[in-house]
Short mmCIF file of C-alpha atoms in Angstrom, two decimals:
data_model
loop_
_atom_site.label_atom_id
_atom_site.label_comp_id
_atom_site.label_asym_id
_atom_site.label_seq_id
_atom_site.Cartn_x
_atom_site.Cartn_y
_atom_site.Cartn_z
CA MET B 1 -109.02 91.26 67.53
CA GLU B 2 -109.49 87.80 69.24
CA SER B 3 -107.01 88.12 72.49
CA ALA B 4 -107.50 89.33 75.87
CA PRO B 5 -107.71 93.28 76.22
CA THR B 6 -104.99 95.05 76.92
CA ARG B 7 -105.04 95.67 80.75
CA VAL B 8 -104.21 98.96 81.54
CA MET B 9 -103.98 99.70 85.52
CA VAL B 10 -104.44 103.35 86.63
CA ALA B 11 -103.79 104.69 90.06
CA VAL B 12 -105.82 107.70 91.25
CA ASN B 13 -105.94 109.74 94.28
CA GLU B 14 -107.67 112.57 95.97
CA SER B 15 -106.97 116.46 94.86
CA THR B 16 -105.05 117.75 97.89
CA MET B 17 -106.93 120.87 97.57
CA LYS B 18 -110.31 122.10 99.55
CA ASP B 19 -111.96 123.57 96.21
CA HIS B 20 -111.27 121.15 94.03
CA PRO B 21 -113.23 118.15 95.00
CA HIS B 22 -112.40 114.04 94.23
CA PRO B 23 -109.46 113.44 91.44
CA SER B 24 -106.10 115.06 91.81
CA ILE B 25 -105.18 117.06 88.97
CA SER B 26 -102.62 114.34 87.84
CA SER B 27 -104.45 111.21 88.10
CA LYS B 28 -107.22 112.78 86.32
CA ARG B 29 -104.73 113.90 83.45
CA ALA B 30 -103.23 110.49 83.79
CA PHE B 31 -106.46 108.83 83.13
CA GLU B 32 -107.41 111.03 80.55
CA TRP B 33 -104.47 110.59 78.52
CA THR B 34 -104.79 106.82 78.72
CA LEU B 35 -108.23 107.12 76.96
CA GLU B 36 -106.95 109.40 74.40
CA LYS B 37 -103.57 108.29 73.45
CA MET B 38 -103.74 104.52 73.82
CA VAL B 39 -107.40 103.62 73.90
CA ARG B 40 -109.04 106.11 71.40
CA SER B 41 -111.44 104.66 69.50
CA ASN B 42 -110.70 100.74 70.41
CA THR B 43 -112.53 100.41 73.60
CA SER B 44 -113.12 96.99 73.04
CA ASP B 45 -109.76 95.93 73.34
CA PHE B 46 -108.80 97.85 76.61
CA LYS B 47 -110.12 97.01 80.45
CA ILE B 48 -108.98 100.14 82.61
CA LEU B 49 -107.64 98.94 86.43
CA LEU B 50 -108.45 101.97 88.31
CA LEU B 51 -106.76 101.75 92.02
CA HIS B 52 -107.04 103.91 94.54
CA VAL B 53 -104.95 103.52 97.85
CA GLN B 54 -106.42 105.17 101.06
CA VAL B 55 -103.61 106.34 103.39
CA VAL B 56 -104.31 104.35 106.54
CA ASP B 57 -104.76 107.17 108.92
CA GLU B 58 -107.42 109.12 107.07
CA ASP B 59 -111.26 108.65 108.75
CA GLY B 60 -112.65 105.05 108.99
CA PHE B 61 -113.23 103.13 105.54
CA ASP B 62 -114.57 99.83 105.13
CA GLU B 63 -115.08 99.52 101.46
CA VAL B 64 -111.72 97.57 100.97
CA ASP B 65 -112.06 94.63 98.42
CA SER B 66 -115.21 95.45 97.00
CA VAL B 67 -114.73 95.87 93.01
CA TYR B 68 -117.02 98.50 91.19
CA ALA B 69 -117.45 97.92 87.58
CA SER B 70 -120.39 100.09 86.39
CA PRO B 71 -122.01 103.59 87.98
CA GLU B 72 -124.76 101.77 89.51
CA ASP B 73 -122.37 99.88 91.69
CA PHE B 74 -122.00 103.07 93.91
CA ARG B 75 -125.99 103.54 94.53
CA GLU B 76 -125.49 102.12 97.95
CA MET B 77 -122.38 104.02 98.91
CA ARG B 78 -124.17 107.29 97.73
CA GLU B 79 -126.91 106.59 100.65
CA SER B 80 -124.39 106.08 103.22
CA ASN B 81 -122.25 108.91 101.63
CA LYS B 82 -119.53 108.25 104.33
CA ALA B 83 -116.64 106.75 102.17
CA LYS B 84 -115.17 109.88 100.54
CA GLY B 85 -112.96 107.38 98.45
CA LEU B 86 -115.54 106.02 96.47
CA HIS B 87 -116.72 109.09 95.22
CA LEU B 88 -112.99 109.13 93.61
CA LEU B 89 -113.64 106.11 91.90
CA GLU B 90 -117.51 106.67 91.29
CA PHE B 91 -115.45 109.47 88.69
CA PHE B 92 -113.37 107.40 86.72
CA VAL B 93 -116.02 104.41 86.82
CA LYS B 94 -118.65 106.49 85.20
CA ARG B 95 -116.18 108.07 82.52
CA CYS B 96 -115.65 104.69 81.67
CA HIS B 97 -118.76 103.60 81.41
CA GLU B 98 -119.82 106.75 79.00
CA ILE B 99 -117.04 105.82 76.65
CA GLY B 100 -117.58 102.33 76.75
CA VAL B 101 -114.32 100.63 78.04
CA GLY B 102 -114.48 97.84 80.54
CA CYS B 103 -113.19 98.62 84.23
CA GLU B 104 -113.14 97.99 87.33
CA ALA B 105 -112.40 99.84 90.39
CA TRP B 106 -111.32 99.42 93.92
CA VAL B 107 -109.92 100.46 97.32
CA LYS B 108 -106.86 99.45 99.29
CA LYS B 109 -105.28 100.88 102.22
CA GLY B 110 -101.72 101.60 103.05
CA ASP B 111 -99.04 103.28 101.90
CA PRO B 112 -99.66 104.24 98.12
CA LYS B 113 -96.49 103.42 96.68
CA GLU B 114 -96.18 100.34 98.40
CA VAL B 115 -99.61 99.08 98.07
CA ILE B 116 -99.37 99.71 94.54
CA CYS B 117 -96.56 97.73 93.47
CA GLN B 118 -98.11 94.70 95.53
CA GLU B 119 -101.43 95.16 93.38
CA VAL B 120 -99.22 94.75 90.40
CA ILE B 121 -97.77 91.49 91.49
CA ARG B 122 -101.61 90.54 92.58
CA VAL B 123 -103.19 91.88 89.03
CA ARG B 124 -100.46 91.86 86.93
CA PRO B 125 -101.73 94.55 84.74
CA ASP B 126 -99.93 95.03 81.24
CA LEU B 127 -99.23 98.82 82.05
CA LEU B 128 -99.34 101.04 84.81
CA VAL B 129 -100.29 104.36 84.82
CA VAL B 130 -99.61 107.13 87.28
CA GLY B 131 -99.84 110.56 87.30
CA SER B 132 -96.97 112.87 87.99
CA ARG B 133 -97.04 116.23 89.60
CA GLY B 134 -93.62 117.12 87.70
CA LEU B 135 -91.78 118.47 90.22
CA GLY B 136 -88.22 119.71 90.04
CA ARG B 137 -85.64 117.50 91.76
CA PHE B 138 -85.50 119.61 94.84
CA GLN B 139 -89.23 120.11 95.33
CA LYS B 140 -89.34 115.86 95.12
CA VAL B 141 -87.34 115.49 98.13
CA PHE B 142 -89.96 117.17 100.40
CA VAL B 143 -93.05 115.50 98.84
CA GLY B 144 -91.66 112.44 97.42
CA THR B 145 -92.99 110.78 94.01
CA VAL B 146 -95.13 107.83 93.81
CA GLY B 147 -94.47 107.19 90.30
CA ALA B 148 -90.77 107.73 90.50
CA PHE B 149 -91.15 104.49 93.16
CA CYS B 150 -93.19 102.89 90.94
CA VAL B 151 -90.99 103.01 87.77
CA LYS B 152 -88.34 101.48 89.93
CA HIS B 153 -89.93 98.61 91.66
CA ALA B 154 -93.33 98.21 90.10
CA GLU B 155 -93.36 94.65 88.07
CA CYS B 156 -94.79 95.69 84.85
CA PRO B 157 -94.06 98.37 82.39
CA VAL B 158 -94.62 101.80 84.00
CA ILE B 159 -95.88 105.27 82.63
CA THR B 160 -96.04 108.47 84.19
CA ILE B 161 -97.74 110.97 82.98
CA LYS B 162 -97.07 114.97 83.95
CA ARG B 163 -99.48 117.68 84.38
CA ASN B 164 -99.98 119.95 81.73
CA ALA B 165 -97.94 122.97 82.67
CA ASP B 166 -101.22 125.01 82.60
CA GLU B 167 -103.08 122.61 84.59
CA THR B 168 -100.43 123.32 88.05
CA PRO B 169 -102.13 125.05 91.36
CA SER B 170 -100.42 128.47 92.40
CA ASP B 171 -98.40 126.20 94.88
CA PRO B 172 -97.03 123.25 92.67
CA ALA B 173 -97.05 120.58 95.31
CA ASP B 174 -100.59 120.98 95.18
CA ASP B 175 -102.69 118.29 93.06
CA MET O 1 -111.77 108.95 64.95
CA GLU O 2 -111.07 112.05 63.45
CA SER O 3 -107.91 113.51 65.81
CA ALA O 4 -104.39 113.06 65.00
CA PRO O 5 -102.38 109.66 65.27
CA THR O 6 -100.89 108.89 68.71
CA ARG O 7 -97.11 108.91 67.37
CA VAL O 8 -95.20 106.43 69.14
CA MET O 9 -91.57 107.18 69.28
CA VAL O 10 -89.57 103.56 70.00
CA ALA O 11 -85.83 103.62 70.00
CA VAL O 12 -84.10 100.73 68.23
CA ASN O 13 -80.27 99.40 68.43
CA GLU O 14 -78.51 96.44 67.32
CA SER O 15 -77.99 93.28 68.96
CA THR O 16 -74.49 92.90 71.06
CA MET O 17 -74.08 89.78 69.66
CA LYS O 18 -72.22 88.25 66.94
CA ASP O 19 -74.53 85.49 66.02
CA HIS O 20 -77.76 87.59 66.85
CA PRO O 21 -77.78 90.00 63.53
CA HIS O 22 -79.68 93.05 63.60
CA PRO O 23 -81.95 94.08 66.38
CA SER O 24 -81.09 93.76 69.76
CA ILE O 25 -83.60 91.30 71.89
CA SER O 26 -84.72 94.35 74.10
CA SER O 27 -85.30 97.07 71.12
CA LYS O 28 -87.59 94.17 69.51
CA ARG O 29 -89.21 93.49 72.94
CA ALA O 30 -90.22 97.20 73.45
CA PHE O 31 -91.23 97.43 69.28
CA GLU O 32 -93.57 94.33 69.85
CA TRP O 33 -95.02 95.27 72.98
CA THR O 34 -95.83 98.95 71.46
CA LEU O 35 -97.90 96.83 68.59
CA GLU O 36 -99.50 94.45 70.62
CA LYS O 37 -100.60 95.99 73.46
CA MET O 38 -101.06 99.29 72.42
CA VAL O 39 -101.28 99.68 68.59
CA ARG O 40 -103.18 96.30 68.48
CA SER O 41 -106.03 96.30 65.54
CA ASN O 42 -106.22 99.90 65.36
CA THR O 43 -103.48 100.60 63.11
CA SER O 44 -104.85 103.78 61.66
CA ASP O 45 -104.65 105.70 64.89
CA PHE O 46 -101.22 105.02 65.51
CA LYS O 47 -97.99 106.32 64.05
CA ILE O 48 -94.60 104.44 64.82
CA LEU O 49 -91.33 106.81 64.97
CA LEU O 50 -88.48 104.81 64.62
CA LEU O 51 -85.04 106.05 65.80
CA HIS O 52 -81.62 104.63 65.87
CA VAL O 53 -79.17 106.19 67.30
CA GLN O 54 -75.16 104.98 65.61
CA VAL O 55 -72.70 105.19 68.49
CA VAL O 56 -70.21 108.33 66.73
CA ASP O 57 -67.11 105.25 66.57
CA GLU O 58 -68.50 102.70 64.61
CA ASP O 59 -68.05 102.44 60.99
CA GLY O 60 -68.64 105.28 58.69
CA PHE O 61 -72.33 106.22 57.83
CA ASP O 62 -73.83 108.80 56.02
CA GLU O 63 -77.36 107.57 56.17
CA VAL O 64 -78.30 110.57 58.80
CA ASP O 65 -80.96 112.64 57.93
CA SER O 66 -82.59 110.48 55.53
CA VAL O 67 -86.28 109.39 56.72
CA TYR O 68 -87.55 105.46 55.82
CA ALA O 69 -91.55 104.87 55.54
CA SER O 70 -91.65 102.03 53.97
CA PRO O 71 -89.47 98.67 52.13
CA GLU O 72 -88.75 100.32 49.10
CA ASP O 73 -86.63 102.89 50.49
CA PHE O 74 -84.26 100.41 51.33
CA ARG O 75 -83.82 99.38 47.79
CA GLU O 76 -80.66 101.36 47.14
CA MET O 77 -78.81 100.42 50.74
CA ARG O 78 -79.48 97.14 49.93
CA GLU O 79 -77.06 97.40 46.67
CA SER O 80 -74.81 99.87 48.21
CA ASN O 81 -74.74 97.12 51.53
CA LYS O 82 -72.81 98.97 53.68
CA ALA O 83 -74.70 100.54 56.04
CA LYS O 84 -75.73 98.21 58.91
CA GLY O 85 -77.91 100.87 60.67
CA LEU O 86 -80.23 100.63 57.97
CA HIS O 87 -80.87 96.99 57.82
CA LEU O 88 -81.78 97.63 61.32
CA LEU O 89 -84.91 100.00 60.40
CA GLU O 90 -85.62 97.80 57.78
CA PHE O 91 -86.59 95.18 59.79
CA PHE O 92 -88.91 97.39 61.82
CA VAL O 93 -90.11 99.22 58.53
CA LYS O 94 -91.05 95.85 57.00
CA ARG O 95 -92.60 95.07 60.10
CA CYS O 96 -94.65 97.89 60.40
CA HIS O 97 -95.63 97.88 56.56
CA GLU O 98 -97.18 94.15 57.26
CA ILE O 99 -99.28 95.07 59.86
CA GLY O 100 -100.45 98.51 58.14
CA VAL O 101 -99.34 100.81 60.70
CA GLY O 102 -97.57 104.10 59.73
CA CYS O 103 -94.32 104.50 60.29
CA GLU O 104 -90.88 106.50 59.73
CA ALA O 105 -87.53 105.73 60.43
CA TRP O 106 -84.50 107.35 60.95
CA VAL O 107 -80.58 107.57 62.00
CA LYS O 108 -78.72 109.95 64.22
CA LYS O 109 -75.00 109.72 65.47
CA GLY O 110 -74.20 110.33 68.95
CA ASP O 111 -74.70 109.31 72.21
CA PRO O 112 -78.07 107.26 72.39
CA LYS O 113 -79.37 108.59 75.87
CA GLU O 114 -78.69 112.01 74.61
CA VAL O 115 -79.95 112.22 71.25
CA ILE O 116 -83.02 110.17 72.24
CA CYS O 117 -83.76 113.37 74.13
CA GLN O 118 -82.85 115.84 71.59
CA GLU O 119 -85.00 113.75 69.38
CA VAL O 120 -87.85 113.99 71.35
CA ILE O 121 -87.68 117.61 71.70
CA ARG O 122 -87.70 118.09 67.95
CA VAL O 123 -90.16 115.60 67.05
CA ARG O 124 -92.55 115.92 69.97
CA PRO O 125 -93.79 112.42 70.32
CA ASP O 126 -96.89 110.98 72.47
CA LEU O 127 -94.78 108.73 73.82
CA LEU O 128 -91.29 107.35 73.82
CA VAL O 129 -90.79 103.56 74.41
CA VAL O 130 -87.31 102.30 75.16
CA GLY O 131 -86.23 98.51 75.74
CA SER O 132 -84.29 97.53 78.95
CA ARG O 133 -82.32 94.34 79.59
CA GLY O 134 -83.78 94.00 82.93
CA LEU O 135 -80.31 94.10 84.90
CA GLY O 136 -80.09 94.32 88.23
CA ARG O 137 -78.63 97.68 90.33
CA PHE O 138 -74.77 96.23 90.46
CA GLN O 139 -75.22 95.25 86.89
CA LYS O 140 -76.60 99.01 85.56
CA VAL O 141 -73.43 100.50 87.22
CA PHE O 142 -70.80 98.80 84.37
CA VAL O 143 -72.85 98.84 81.68
CA GLY O 144 -75.62 101.91 82.14
CA THR O 145 -78.74 102.46 81.01
CA VAL O 146 -80.75 104.22 78.17
CA GLY O 147 -83.86 103.49 79.90
CA ALA O 148 -83.25 104.82 83.42
CA PHE O 149 -81.74 108.03 81.60
CA CYS O 150 -84.72 109.15 79.35
CA VAL O 151 -87.10 108.28 82.01
CA LYS O 152 -86.05 111.21 83.68
CA HIS O 153 -85.18 113.54 81.35
CA ALA O 154 -86.94 113.23 78.10
CA GLU O 155 -89.48 115.51 77.61
CA CYS O 156 -92.46 113.18 77.23
CA PRO O 157 -94.07 110.63 78.74
CA VAL O 158 -91.71 107.52 78.35
CA ILE O 159 -92.01 103.51 78.95
CA THR O 160 -89.23 101.04 79.61
CA ILE O 161 -89.92 97.22 78.41
CA LYS O 162 -88.04 94.67 79.97
CA ARG O 163 -87.18 91.95 77.95
CA ASN O 164 -88.85 88.61 79.21
CA ALA O 165 -87.00 86.60 81.35
CA ASP O 166 -87.07 83.61 78.62
CA GLU O 167 -84.97 85.88 76.23
CA THR O 168 -81.89 86.61 78.29
CA PRO O 169 -78.99 85.69 76.74
CA SER O 170 -76.57 83.82 78.89
CA ASP O 171 -74.39 87.04 79.66
CA PRO O 172 -77.57 89.25 80.83
CA ALA O 173 -75.15 92.26 79.65
CA ASP O 174 -75.64 90.83 75.99
CA ASP O 175 -78.76 91.71 74.36
#
């Protein structure tokens, strides 16, 4: 196939659970779904764009605007070992590298739902994939959902992937 | 790849415009997007499930519950030439056949948004793709959107694909 690869943006975030380091269950699921159901064995026809939006009031973090495309790109980070958002990206970049699909990963600061929509305008992916906790209507009122906002406002096709039922933590608002 | 193909259900409907026979602009766009951006050259790893829901008060139509998987399956229909819903399916099945991706196509009667969600439960696709006219909030109030309903209620991941801006007819509620 001669045409440009399909560029799939996957929004990833950290787990809310202390005993569950790095990716949230739902963003890991969204990422794995993309590989299993879309990319499949056709790794050369896809590029995965991994965006992590750090909420502003988290601890100081200066790695905004760097782009990471291979596991080696994280070497310096490991020495300083202070930027936990990069450990998150490293997890996903490593996985892309293992299966041989091209990727780019970066961090932005701000309100995740708004920054994701801004980045869609800037980067123009073919598709945005967002994980979802699959909460009921009542639960959503209190915790909000990034996916629902993006479905409504992002200027590209959006797919939300729910966690599998057997992955739901004891408090379903956790992720 | 040894695993089962990714099963993508595409909901298709007829154009509302008299001079635009058969597929609506938005369902054709949703179908083409699926081929161009997901299936790409990897035809053996996907199966396209084409569902057309006929609104009940349209003219008499008995082809419910037949499944069509190749252009030959439409031969008998052409002789009787009365079932316009089948011409619609034939368009999409032909296209799948040309590019070599497996498909199944069938017709159901009822309220499209509800029947699509019922068929998702019955058929269990990996993904549902629905076209969208991309109307503004005010326009939606009057014409309703099948896609928005499916995003909320269908029990599988859903992606809505908007028409390209240059495909919008003079009355944007047309399709």
